[in-house]
mmCIF file of C-alpha atoms in Angstrom:
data_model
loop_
_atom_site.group_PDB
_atom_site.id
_atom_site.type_symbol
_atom_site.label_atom_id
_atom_site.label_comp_id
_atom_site.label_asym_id
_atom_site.label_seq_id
_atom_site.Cartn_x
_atom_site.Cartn_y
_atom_site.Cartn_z
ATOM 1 C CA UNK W 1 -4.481 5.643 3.990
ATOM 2 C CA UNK W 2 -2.099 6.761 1.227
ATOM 3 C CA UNK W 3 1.688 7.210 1.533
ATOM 4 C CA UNK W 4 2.907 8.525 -1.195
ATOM 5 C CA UNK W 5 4.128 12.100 -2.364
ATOM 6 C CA UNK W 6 1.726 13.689 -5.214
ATOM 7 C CA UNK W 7 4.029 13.699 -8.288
ATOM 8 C CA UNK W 8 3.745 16.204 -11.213
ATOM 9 C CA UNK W 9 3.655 14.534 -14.536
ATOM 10 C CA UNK W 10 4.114 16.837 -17.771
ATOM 11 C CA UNK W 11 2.044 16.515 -20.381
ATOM 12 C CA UNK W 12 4.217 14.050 -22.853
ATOM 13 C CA UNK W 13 5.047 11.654 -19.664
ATOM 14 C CA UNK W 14 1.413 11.485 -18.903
ATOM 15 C CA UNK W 15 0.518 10.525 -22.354
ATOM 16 C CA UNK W 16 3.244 7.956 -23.027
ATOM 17 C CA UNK W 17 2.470 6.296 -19.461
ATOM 18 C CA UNK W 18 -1.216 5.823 -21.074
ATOM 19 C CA UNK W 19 -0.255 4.758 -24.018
ATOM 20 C CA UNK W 20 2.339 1.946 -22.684
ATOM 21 C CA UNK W 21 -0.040 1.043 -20.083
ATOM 22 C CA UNK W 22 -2.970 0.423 -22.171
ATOM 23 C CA UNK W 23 -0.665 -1.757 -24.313
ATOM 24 C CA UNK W 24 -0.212 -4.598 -22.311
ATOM 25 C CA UNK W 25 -1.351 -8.280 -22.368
ATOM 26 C CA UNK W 26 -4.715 -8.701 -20.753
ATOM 27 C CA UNK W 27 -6.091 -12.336 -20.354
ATOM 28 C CA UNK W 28 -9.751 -12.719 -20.165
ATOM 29 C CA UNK W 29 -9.632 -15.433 -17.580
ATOM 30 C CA UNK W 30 -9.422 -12.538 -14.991
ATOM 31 C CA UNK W 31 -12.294 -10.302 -16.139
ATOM 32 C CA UNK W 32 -14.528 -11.905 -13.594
ATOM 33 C CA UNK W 33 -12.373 -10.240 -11.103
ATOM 34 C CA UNK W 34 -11.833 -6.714 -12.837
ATOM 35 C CA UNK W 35 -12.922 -3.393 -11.838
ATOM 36 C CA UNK W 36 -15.475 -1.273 -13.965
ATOM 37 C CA UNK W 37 -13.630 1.742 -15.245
ATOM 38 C CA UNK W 38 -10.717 1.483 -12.968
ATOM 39 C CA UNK W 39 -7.851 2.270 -14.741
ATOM 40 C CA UNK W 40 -5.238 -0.651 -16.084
ATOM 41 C CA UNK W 41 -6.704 -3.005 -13.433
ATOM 42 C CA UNK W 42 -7.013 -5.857 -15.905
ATOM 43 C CA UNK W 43 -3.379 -5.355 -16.885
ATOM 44 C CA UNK W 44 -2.428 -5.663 -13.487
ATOM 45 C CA UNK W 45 -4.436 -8.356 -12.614
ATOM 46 C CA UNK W 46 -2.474 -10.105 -15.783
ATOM 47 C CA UNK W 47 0.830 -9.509 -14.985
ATOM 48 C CA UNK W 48 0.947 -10.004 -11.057
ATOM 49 C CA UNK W 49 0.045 -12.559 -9.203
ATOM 50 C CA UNK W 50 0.156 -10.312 -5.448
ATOM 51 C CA UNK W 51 -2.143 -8.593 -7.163
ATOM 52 C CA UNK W 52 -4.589 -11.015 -7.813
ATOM 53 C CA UNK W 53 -4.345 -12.592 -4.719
ATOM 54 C CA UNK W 54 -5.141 -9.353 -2.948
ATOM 55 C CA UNK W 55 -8.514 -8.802 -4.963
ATOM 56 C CA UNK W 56 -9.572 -12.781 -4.549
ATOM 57 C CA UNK W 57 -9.107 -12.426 -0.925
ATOM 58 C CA UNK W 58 -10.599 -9.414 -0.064
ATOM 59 C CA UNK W 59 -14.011 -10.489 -2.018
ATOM 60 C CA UNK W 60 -13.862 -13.430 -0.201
ATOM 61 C CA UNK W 61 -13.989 -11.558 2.700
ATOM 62 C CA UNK W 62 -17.588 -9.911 1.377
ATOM 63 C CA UNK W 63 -15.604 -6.977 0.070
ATOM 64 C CA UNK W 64 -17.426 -4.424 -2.041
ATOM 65 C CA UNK W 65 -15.997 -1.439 -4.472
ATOM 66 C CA UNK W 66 -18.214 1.415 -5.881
ATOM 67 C CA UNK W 67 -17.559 3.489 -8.945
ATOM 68 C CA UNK W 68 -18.003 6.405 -7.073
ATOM 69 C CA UNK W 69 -16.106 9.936 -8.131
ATOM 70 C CA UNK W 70 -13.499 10.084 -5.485
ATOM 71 C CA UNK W 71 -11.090 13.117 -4.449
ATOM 72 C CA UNK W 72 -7.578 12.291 -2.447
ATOM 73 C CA UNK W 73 -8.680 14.441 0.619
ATOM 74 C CA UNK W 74 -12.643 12.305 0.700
ATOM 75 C CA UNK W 75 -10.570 9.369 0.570
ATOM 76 C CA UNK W 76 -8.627 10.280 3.920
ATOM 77 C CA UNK W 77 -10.836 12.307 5.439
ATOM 78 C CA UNK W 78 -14.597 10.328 4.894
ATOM 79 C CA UNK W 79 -14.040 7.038 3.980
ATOM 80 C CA UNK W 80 -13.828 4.439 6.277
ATOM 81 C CA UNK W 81 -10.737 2.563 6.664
ATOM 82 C CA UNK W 82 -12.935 -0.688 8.397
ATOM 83 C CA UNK W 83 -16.061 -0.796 6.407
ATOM 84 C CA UNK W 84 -15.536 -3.516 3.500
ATOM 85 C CA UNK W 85 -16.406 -1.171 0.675
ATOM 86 C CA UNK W 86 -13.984 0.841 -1.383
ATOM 87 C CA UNK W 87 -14.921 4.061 -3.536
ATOM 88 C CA UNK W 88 -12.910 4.056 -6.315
ATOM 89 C CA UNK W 89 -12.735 6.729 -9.272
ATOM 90 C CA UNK W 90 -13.919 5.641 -12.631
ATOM 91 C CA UNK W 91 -11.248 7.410 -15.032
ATOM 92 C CA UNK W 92 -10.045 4.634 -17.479
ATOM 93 C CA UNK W 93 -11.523 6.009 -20.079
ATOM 94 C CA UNK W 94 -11.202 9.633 -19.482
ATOM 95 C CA UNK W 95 -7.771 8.794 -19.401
ATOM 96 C CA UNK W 96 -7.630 7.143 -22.162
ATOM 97 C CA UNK W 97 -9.727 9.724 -24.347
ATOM 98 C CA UNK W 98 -6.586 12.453 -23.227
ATOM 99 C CA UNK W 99 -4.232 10.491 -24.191
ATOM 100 C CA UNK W 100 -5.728 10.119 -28.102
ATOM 101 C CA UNK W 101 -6.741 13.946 -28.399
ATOM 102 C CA UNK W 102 -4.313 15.741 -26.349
ATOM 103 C CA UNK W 103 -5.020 18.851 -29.332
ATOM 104 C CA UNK W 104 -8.538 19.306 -27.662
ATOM 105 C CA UNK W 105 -7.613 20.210 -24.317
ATOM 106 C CA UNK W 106 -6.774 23.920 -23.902
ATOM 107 C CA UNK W 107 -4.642 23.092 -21.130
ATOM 108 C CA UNK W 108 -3.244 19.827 -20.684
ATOM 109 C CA UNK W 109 -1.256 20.675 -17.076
ATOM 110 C CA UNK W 110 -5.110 21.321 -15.319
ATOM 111 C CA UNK W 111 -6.659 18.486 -16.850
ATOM 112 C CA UNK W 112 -4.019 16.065 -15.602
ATOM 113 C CA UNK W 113 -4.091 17.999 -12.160
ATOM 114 C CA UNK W 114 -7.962 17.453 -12.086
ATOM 115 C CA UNK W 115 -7.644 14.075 -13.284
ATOM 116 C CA UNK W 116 -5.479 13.058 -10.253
ATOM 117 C CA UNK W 117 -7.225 15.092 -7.973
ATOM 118 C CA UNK W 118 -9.784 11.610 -8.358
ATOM 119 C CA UNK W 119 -7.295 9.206 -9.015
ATOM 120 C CA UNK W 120 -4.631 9.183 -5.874
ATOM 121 C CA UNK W 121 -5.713 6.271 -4.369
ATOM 122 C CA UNK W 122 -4.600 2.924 -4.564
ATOM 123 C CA UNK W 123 -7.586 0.311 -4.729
ATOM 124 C CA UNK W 124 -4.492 -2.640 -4.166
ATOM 125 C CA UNK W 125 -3.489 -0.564 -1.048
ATOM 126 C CA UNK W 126 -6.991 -0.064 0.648
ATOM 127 C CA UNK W 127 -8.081 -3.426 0.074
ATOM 128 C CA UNK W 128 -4.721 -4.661 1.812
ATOM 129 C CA UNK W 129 -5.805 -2.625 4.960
ATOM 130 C CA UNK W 130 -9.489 -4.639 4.650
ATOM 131 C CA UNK W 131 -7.894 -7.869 4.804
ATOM 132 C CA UNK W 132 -5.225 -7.287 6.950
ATOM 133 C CA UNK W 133 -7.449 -6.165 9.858
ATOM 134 C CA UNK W 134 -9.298 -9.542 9.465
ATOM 135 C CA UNK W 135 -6.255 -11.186 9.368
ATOM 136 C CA UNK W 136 -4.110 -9.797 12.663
ATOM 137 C CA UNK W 137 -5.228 -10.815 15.808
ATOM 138 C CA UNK W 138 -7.642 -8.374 18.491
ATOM 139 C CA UNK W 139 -5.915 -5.157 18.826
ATOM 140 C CA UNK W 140 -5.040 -3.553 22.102
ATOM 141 C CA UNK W 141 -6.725 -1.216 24.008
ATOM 142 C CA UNK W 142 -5.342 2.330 24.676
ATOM 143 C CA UNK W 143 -4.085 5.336 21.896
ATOM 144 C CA UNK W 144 -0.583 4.791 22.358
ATOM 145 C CA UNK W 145 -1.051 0.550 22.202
ATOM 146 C CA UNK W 146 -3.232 0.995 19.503
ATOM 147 C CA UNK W 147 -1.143 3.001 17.674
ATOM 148 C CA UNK W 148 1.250 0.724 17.160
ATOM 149 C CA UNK W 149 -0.918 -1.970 16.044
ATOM 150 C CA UNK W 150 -2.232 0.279 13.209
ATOM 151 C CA UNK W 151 1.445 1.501 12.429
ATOM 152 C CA UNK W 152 2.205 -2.281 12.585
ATOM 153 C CA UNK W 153 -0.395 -2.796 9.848
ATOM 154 C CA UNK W 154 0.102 0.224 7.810
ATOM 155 C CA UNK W 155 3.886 -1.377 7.470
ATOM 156 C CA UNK W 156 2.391 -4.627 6.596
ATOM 157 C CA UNK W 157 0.473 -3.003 3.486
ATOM 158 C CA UNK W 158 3.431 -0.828 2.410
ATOM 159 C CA UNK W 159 5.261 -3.947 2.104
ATOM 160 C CA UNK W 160 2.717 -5.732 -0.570
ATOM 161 C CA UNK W 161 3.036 -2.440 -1.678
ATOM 162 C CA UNK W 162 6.727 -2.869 -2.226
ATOM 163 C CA UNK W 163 5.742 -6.726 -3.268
ATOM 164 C CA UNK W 164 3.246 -5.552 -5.885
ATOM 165 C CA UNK W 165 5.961 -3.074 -7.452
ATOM 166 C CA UNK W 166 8.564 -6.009 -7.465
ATOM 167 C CA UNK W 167 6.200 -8.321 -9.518
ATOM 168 C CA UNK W 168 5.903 -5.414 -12.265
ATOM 169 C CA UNK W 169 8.913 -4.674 -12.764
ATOM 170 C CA UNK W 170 11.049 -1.616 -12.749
ATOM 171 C CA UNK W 171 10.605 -0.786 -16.339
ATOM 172 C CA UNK W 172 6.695 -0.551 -15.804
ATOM 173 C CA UNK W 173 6.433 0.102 -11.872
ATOM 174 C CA UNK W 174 7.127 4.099 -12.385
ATOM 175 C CA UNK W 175 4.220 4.128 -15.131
ATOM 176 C CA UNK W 176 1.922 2.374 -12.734
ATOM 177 C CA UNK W 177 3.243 5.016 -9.964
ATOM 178 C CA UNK W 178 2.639 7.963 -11.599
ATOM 179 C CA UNK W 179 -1.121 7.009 -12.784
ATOM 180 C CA UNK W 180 -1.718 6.001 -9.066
ATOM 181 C CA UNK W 181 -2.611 2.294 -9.516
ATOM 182 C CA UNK W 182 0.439 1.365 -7.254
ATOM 183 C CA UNK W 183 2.354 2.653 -4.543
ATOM 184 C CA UNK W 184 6.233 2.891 -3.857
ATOM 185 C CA UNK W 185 8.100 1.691 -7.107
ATOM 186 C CA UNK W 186 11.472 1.643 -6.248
ATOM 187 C CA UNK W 187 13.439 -1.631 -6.774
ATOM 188 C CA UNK W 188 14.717 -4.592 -4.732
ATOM 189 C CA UNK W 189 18.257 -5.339 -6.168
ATOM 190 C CA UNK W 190 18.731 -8.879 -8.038
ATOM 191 C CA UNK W 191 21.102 -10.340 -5.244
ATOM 192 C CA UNK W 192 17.613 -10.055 -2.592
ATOM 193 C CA UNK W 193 15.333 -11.213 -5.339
ATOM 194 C CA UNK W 194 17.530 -14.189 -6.570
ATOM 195 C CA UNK W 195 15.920 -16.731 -3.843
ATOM 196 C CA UNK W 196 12.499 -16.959 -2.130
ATOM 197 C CA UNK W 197 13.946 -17.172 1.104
ATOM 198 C CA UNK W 198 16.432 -14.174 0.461
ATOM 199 C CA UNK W 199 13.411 -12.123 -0.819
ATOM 200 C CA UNK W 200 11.086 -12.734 2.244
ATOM 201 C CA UNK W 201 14.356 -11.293 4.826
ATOM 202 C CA UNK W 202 14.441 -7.964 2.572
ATOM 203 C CA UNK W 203 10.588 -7.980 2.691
ATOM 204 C CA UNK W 204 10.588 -8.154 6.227
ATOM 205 C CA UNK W 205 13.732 -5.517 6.929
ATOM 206 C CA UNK W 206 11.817 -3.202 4.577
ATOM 207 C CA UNK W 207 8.476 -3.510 6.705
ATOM 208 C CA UNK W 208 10.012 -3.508 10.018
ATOM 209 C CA UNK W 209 11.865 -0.442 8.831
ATOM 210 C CA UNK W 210 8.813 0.858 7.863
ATOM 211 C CA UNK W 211 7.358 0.454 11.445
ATOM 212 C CA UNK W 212 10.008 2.263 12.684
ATOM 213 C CA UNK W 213 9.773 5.405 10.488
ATOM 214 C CA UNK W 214 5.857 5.360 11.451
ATOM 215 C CA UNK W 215 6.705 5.091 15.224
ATOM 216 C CA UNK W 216 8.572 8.305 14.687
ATOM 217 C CA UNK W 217 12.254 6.418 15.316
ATOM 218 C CA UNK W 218 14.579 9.023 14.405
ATOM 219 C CA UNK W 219 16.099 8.561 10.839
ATOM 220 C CA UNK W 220 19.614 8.008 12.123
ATOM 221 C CA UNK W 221 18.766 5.114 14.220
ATOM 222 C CA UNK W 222 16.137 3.219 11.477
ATOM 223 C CA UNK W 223 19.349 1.150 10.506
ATOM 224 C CA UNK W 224 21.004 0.174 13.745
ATOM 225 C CA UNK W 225 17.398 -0.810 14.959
ATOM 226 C CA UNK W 226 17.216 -2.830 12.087
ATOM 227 C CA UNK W 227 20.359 -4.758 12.563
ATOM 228 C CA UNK W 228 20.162 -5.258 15.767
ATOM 229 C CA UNK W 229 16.587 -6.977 15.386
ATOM 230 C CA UNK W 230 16.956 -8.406 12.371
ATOM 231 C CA UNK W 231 20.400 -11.233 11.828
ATOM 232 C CA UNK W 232 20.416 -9.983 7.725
ATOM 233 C CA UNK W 233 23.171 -9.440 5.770
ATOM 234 C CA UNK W 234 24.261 -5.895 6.537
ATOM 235 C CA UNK W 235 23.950 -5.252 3.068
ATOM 236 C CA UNK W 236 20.199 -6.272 3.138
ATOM 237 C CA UNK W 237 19.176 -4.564 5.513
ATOM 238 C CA UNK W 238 20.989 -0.918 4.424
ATOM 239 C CA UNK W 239 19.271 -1.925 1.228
ATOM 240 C CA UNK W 240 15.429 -2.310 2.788
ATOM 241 C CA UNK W 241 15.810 0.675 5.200
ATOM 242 C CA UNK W 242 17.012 3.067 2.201
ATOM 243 C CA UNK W 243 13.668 1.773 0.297
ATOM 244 C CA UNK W 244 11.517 1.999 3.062
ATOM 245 C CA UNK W 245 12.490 5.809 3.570
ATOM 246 C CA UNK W 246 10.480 6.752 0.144
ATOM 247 C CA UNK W 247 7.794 7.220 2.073
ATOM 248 C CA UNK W 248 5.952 10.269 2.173
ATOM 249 C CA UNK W 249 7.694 12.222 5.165
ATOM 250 C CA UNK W 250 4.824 14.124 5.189
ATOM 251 C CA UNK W 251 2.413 11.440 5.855
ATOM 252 C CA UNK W 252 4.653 9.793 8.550
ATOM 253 C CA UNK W 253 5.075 12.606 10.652
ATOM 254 C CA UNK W 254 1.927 14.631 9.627
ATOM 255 C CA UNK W 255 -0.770 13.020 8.102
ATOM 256 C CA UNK W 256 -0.865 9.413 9.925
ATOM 257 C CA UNK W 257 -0.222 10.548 13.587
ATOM 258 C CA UNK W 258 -2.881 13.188 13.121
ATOM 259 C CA UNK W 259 -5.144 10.517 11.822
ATOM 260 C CA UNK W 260 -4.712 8.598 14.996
ATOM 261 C CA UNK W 261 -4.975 11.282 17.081
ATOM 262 C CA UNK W 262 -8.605 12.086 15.636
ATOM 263 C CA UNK W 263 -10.020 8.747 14.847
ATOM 264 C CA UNK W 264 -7.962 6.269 17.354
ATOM 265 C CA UNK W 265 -11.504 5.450 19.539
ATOM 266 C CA UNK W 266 -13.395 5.154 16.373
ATOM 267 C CA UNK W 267 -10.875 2.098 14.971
ATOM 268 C CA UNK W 268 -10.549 0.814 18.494
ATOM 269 C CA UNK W 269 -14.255 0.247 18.428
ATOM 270 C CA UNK W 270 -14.845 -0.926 14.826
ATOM 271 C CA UNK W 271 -11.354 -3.394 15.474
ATOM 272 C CA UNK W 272 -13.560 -4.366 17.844
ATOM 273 C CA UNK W 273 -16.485 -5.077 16.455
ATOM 274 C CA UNK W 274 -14.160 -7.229 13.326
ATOM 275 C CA UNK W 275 -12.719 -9.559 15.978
ATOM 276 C CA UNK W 276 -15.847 -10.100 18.651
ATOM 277 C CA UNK W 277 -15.855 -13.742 19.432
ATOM 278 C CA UNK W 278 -12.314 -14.016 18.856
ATOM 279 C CA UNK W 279 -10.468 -16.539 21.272
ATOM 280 C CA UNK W 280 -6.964 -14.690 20.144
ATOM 281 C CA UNK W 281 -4.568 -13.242 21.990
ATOM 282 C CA UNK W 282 -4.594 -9.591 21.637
ATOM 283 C CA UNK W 283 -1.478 -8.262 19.737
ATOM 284 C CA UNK W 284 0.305 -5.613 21.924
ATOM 285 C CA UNK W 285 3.472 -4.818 20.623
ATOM 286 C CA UNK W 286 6.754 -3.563 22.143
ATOM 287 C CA UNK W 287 7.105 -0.573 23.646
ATOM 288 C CA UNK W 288 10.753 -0.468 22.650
ATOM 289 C CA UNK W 289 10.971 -1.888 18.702
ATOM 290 C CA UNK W 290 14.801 -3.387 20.313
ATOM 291 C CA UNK W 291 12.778 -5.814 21.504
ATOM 292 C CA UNK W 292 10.943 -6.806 18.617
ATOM 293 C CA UNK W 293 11.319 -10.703 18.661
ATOM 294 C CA UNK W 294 10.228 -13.810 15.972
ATOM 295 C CA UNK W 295 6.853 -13.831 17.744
ATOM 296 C CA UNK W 296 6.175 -10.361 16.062
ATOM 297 C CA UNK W 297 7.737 -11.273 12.866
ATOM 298 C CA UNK W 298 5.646 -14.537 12.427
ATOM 299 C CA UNK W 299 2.875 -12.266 11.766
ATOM 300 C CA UNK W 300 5.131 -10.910 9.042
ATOM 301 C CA UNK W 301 5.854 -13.960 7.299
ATOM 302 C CA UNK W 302 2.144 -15.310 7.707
ATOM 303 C CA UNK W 303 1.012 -12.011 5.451
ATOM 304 C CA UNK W 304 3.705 -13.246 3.114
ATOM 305 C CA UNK W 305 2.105 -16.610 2.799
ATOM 306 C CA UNK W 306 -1.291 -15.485 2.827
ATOM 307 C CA UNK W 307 -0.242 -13.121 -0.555
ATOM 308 C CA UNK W 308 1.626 -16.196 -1.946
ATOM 309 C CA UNK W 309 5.374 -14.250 -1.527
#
């Protein structure tokens, strides 16, 4: 599922992102791993390693993409969020024709409006979701359980989201945004990023604040919830929760509880089907996220050495 806000780009912004992004070092070493026709994946797969690491593991996994056209609304609506096979629109070089003969389109605003009309999804996100539900143990049984195992998970993703972003860099991150390649580019301040070990605690504050603004915790509260749960440096933690509220209000109090609503059976059966023959535990989270303990956070920290963070 996406989670980010559809962003107007003029004309000249549009073009120079293209231009930039088209620029940058590619090493052949990862063409094996590319995408056909998807755009600035090679430039991605170059620069970050999360990123990488995300597409190794979910072919490992069997997964499949298809250069098939694409809109935002067949992407929520008709693909299937458990099936290991991604559609994926083909644009790079339609993008990359506009941005070398802007004179010949009669009107640029439309054709970047059409353009991301097929390119709003993030193939780094979906695949996240792929190997994530491989990853966590059984899910629960019943809407409201369920629900927050896939809010759980949807937090887990926004955070490699967040990763991904990191790795890039905040020079490049808002190019990447904009053409729809990554999610969420904000920017985790030096003092978080100066350590591993510092890094991982604003990872984790960011996702568990996350959960919380997907589990409908009202706004006011996301922080004290956070410190509470979490033994951060205040600082940290005000930092990750501010980040973690660029998500799409929309989506977290529209578009992913109606999802839920209409399609919780379906992923309770096709979770299902994923972990048959597992001798796990079922993960049933708190009812109350104050009593979040390290047992749910392990989980955390095993996605962040599973991605190599």
């Amino acid at each position: 599922m996406t989670n980010t806000s559809p962003q107007k780009s003029s004309p000249s912004l549009f073009i120079k992102d293209i231009r930039t992004l088209t620029k940058l070092p590619k090493q052949s070493r990862y063409h094996s791993l590319s995408l056909y026709e998807y755009p600035f994946d090679l430039a991605l797969l170059s620069r970050s390693s999360v990123y990488r690491e995300s597409r190794k593991q979910y072919l490992e996994l069997g997964g499949r993409f298809a250069p098939r056209i694409s809109s935002v609304m067949r992407s929520l609506s008709a693909q299937d969020l458990f099936e290991n096979e991604i559609d994926y629109s083909p644009v790079a070089t339609e993008l990359i024709w506009f941005a070398e003969n802007p004179k010949d389109v009669f009107d640029p605003h439309e054709q970047i409006l059409s353009i991301e009309r097929f390119n709003g999804i993030s193939v780094f996100h979906e695949q996240n979701h792929r190997i994530l539900w491989s990853f966590l143990p059984p899910a629960p049984k019943g809407a409201r359980e369920l629900g927050r195992y896939l809010n759980f998970a949807e937090s887990l993703v926004v955070m490699l989201d967040l990763a991904l972003a990191d790795q890039v860099g905040p020079k490049l991150a808002p190019a990447f945004e904009r053409m729809k390649v990554l999610y969420r580019a904000g920017r985790v301040s030096k003092k978080w990023s100066s350590s591993k070990e510092s890094y991982r605690d604003y990872l984790v504050a960011a996702q568990f604040a996350t959960y919380l603004i997907l589990e409908l915790v009202h706004p006011d509260d996301v922080l004290e919830v956070v410190d509470y749960v979490l033994p951060n440096p205040k600082a940290m933690n005000r930092e990750a929760v501010e980040r973690a509220f660029d998500i799409n209000e929309l989506f977290t109090r529209v578009t992913n509880p109606e999802w839920q609503k209409r399609y919780w059976k379906t992923a309770q059966s096709k979770l299902a089907k994923i972990h048959r023959g597992s001798d796990e535990m079922i993960l049933d989270l708190p009812k109350d996220p104050l009593d979040f303990e390290m047992n749910e956070f392990a989980y955390t920290r095993e996605v962040l050495d599973l991605f190599g963070l």
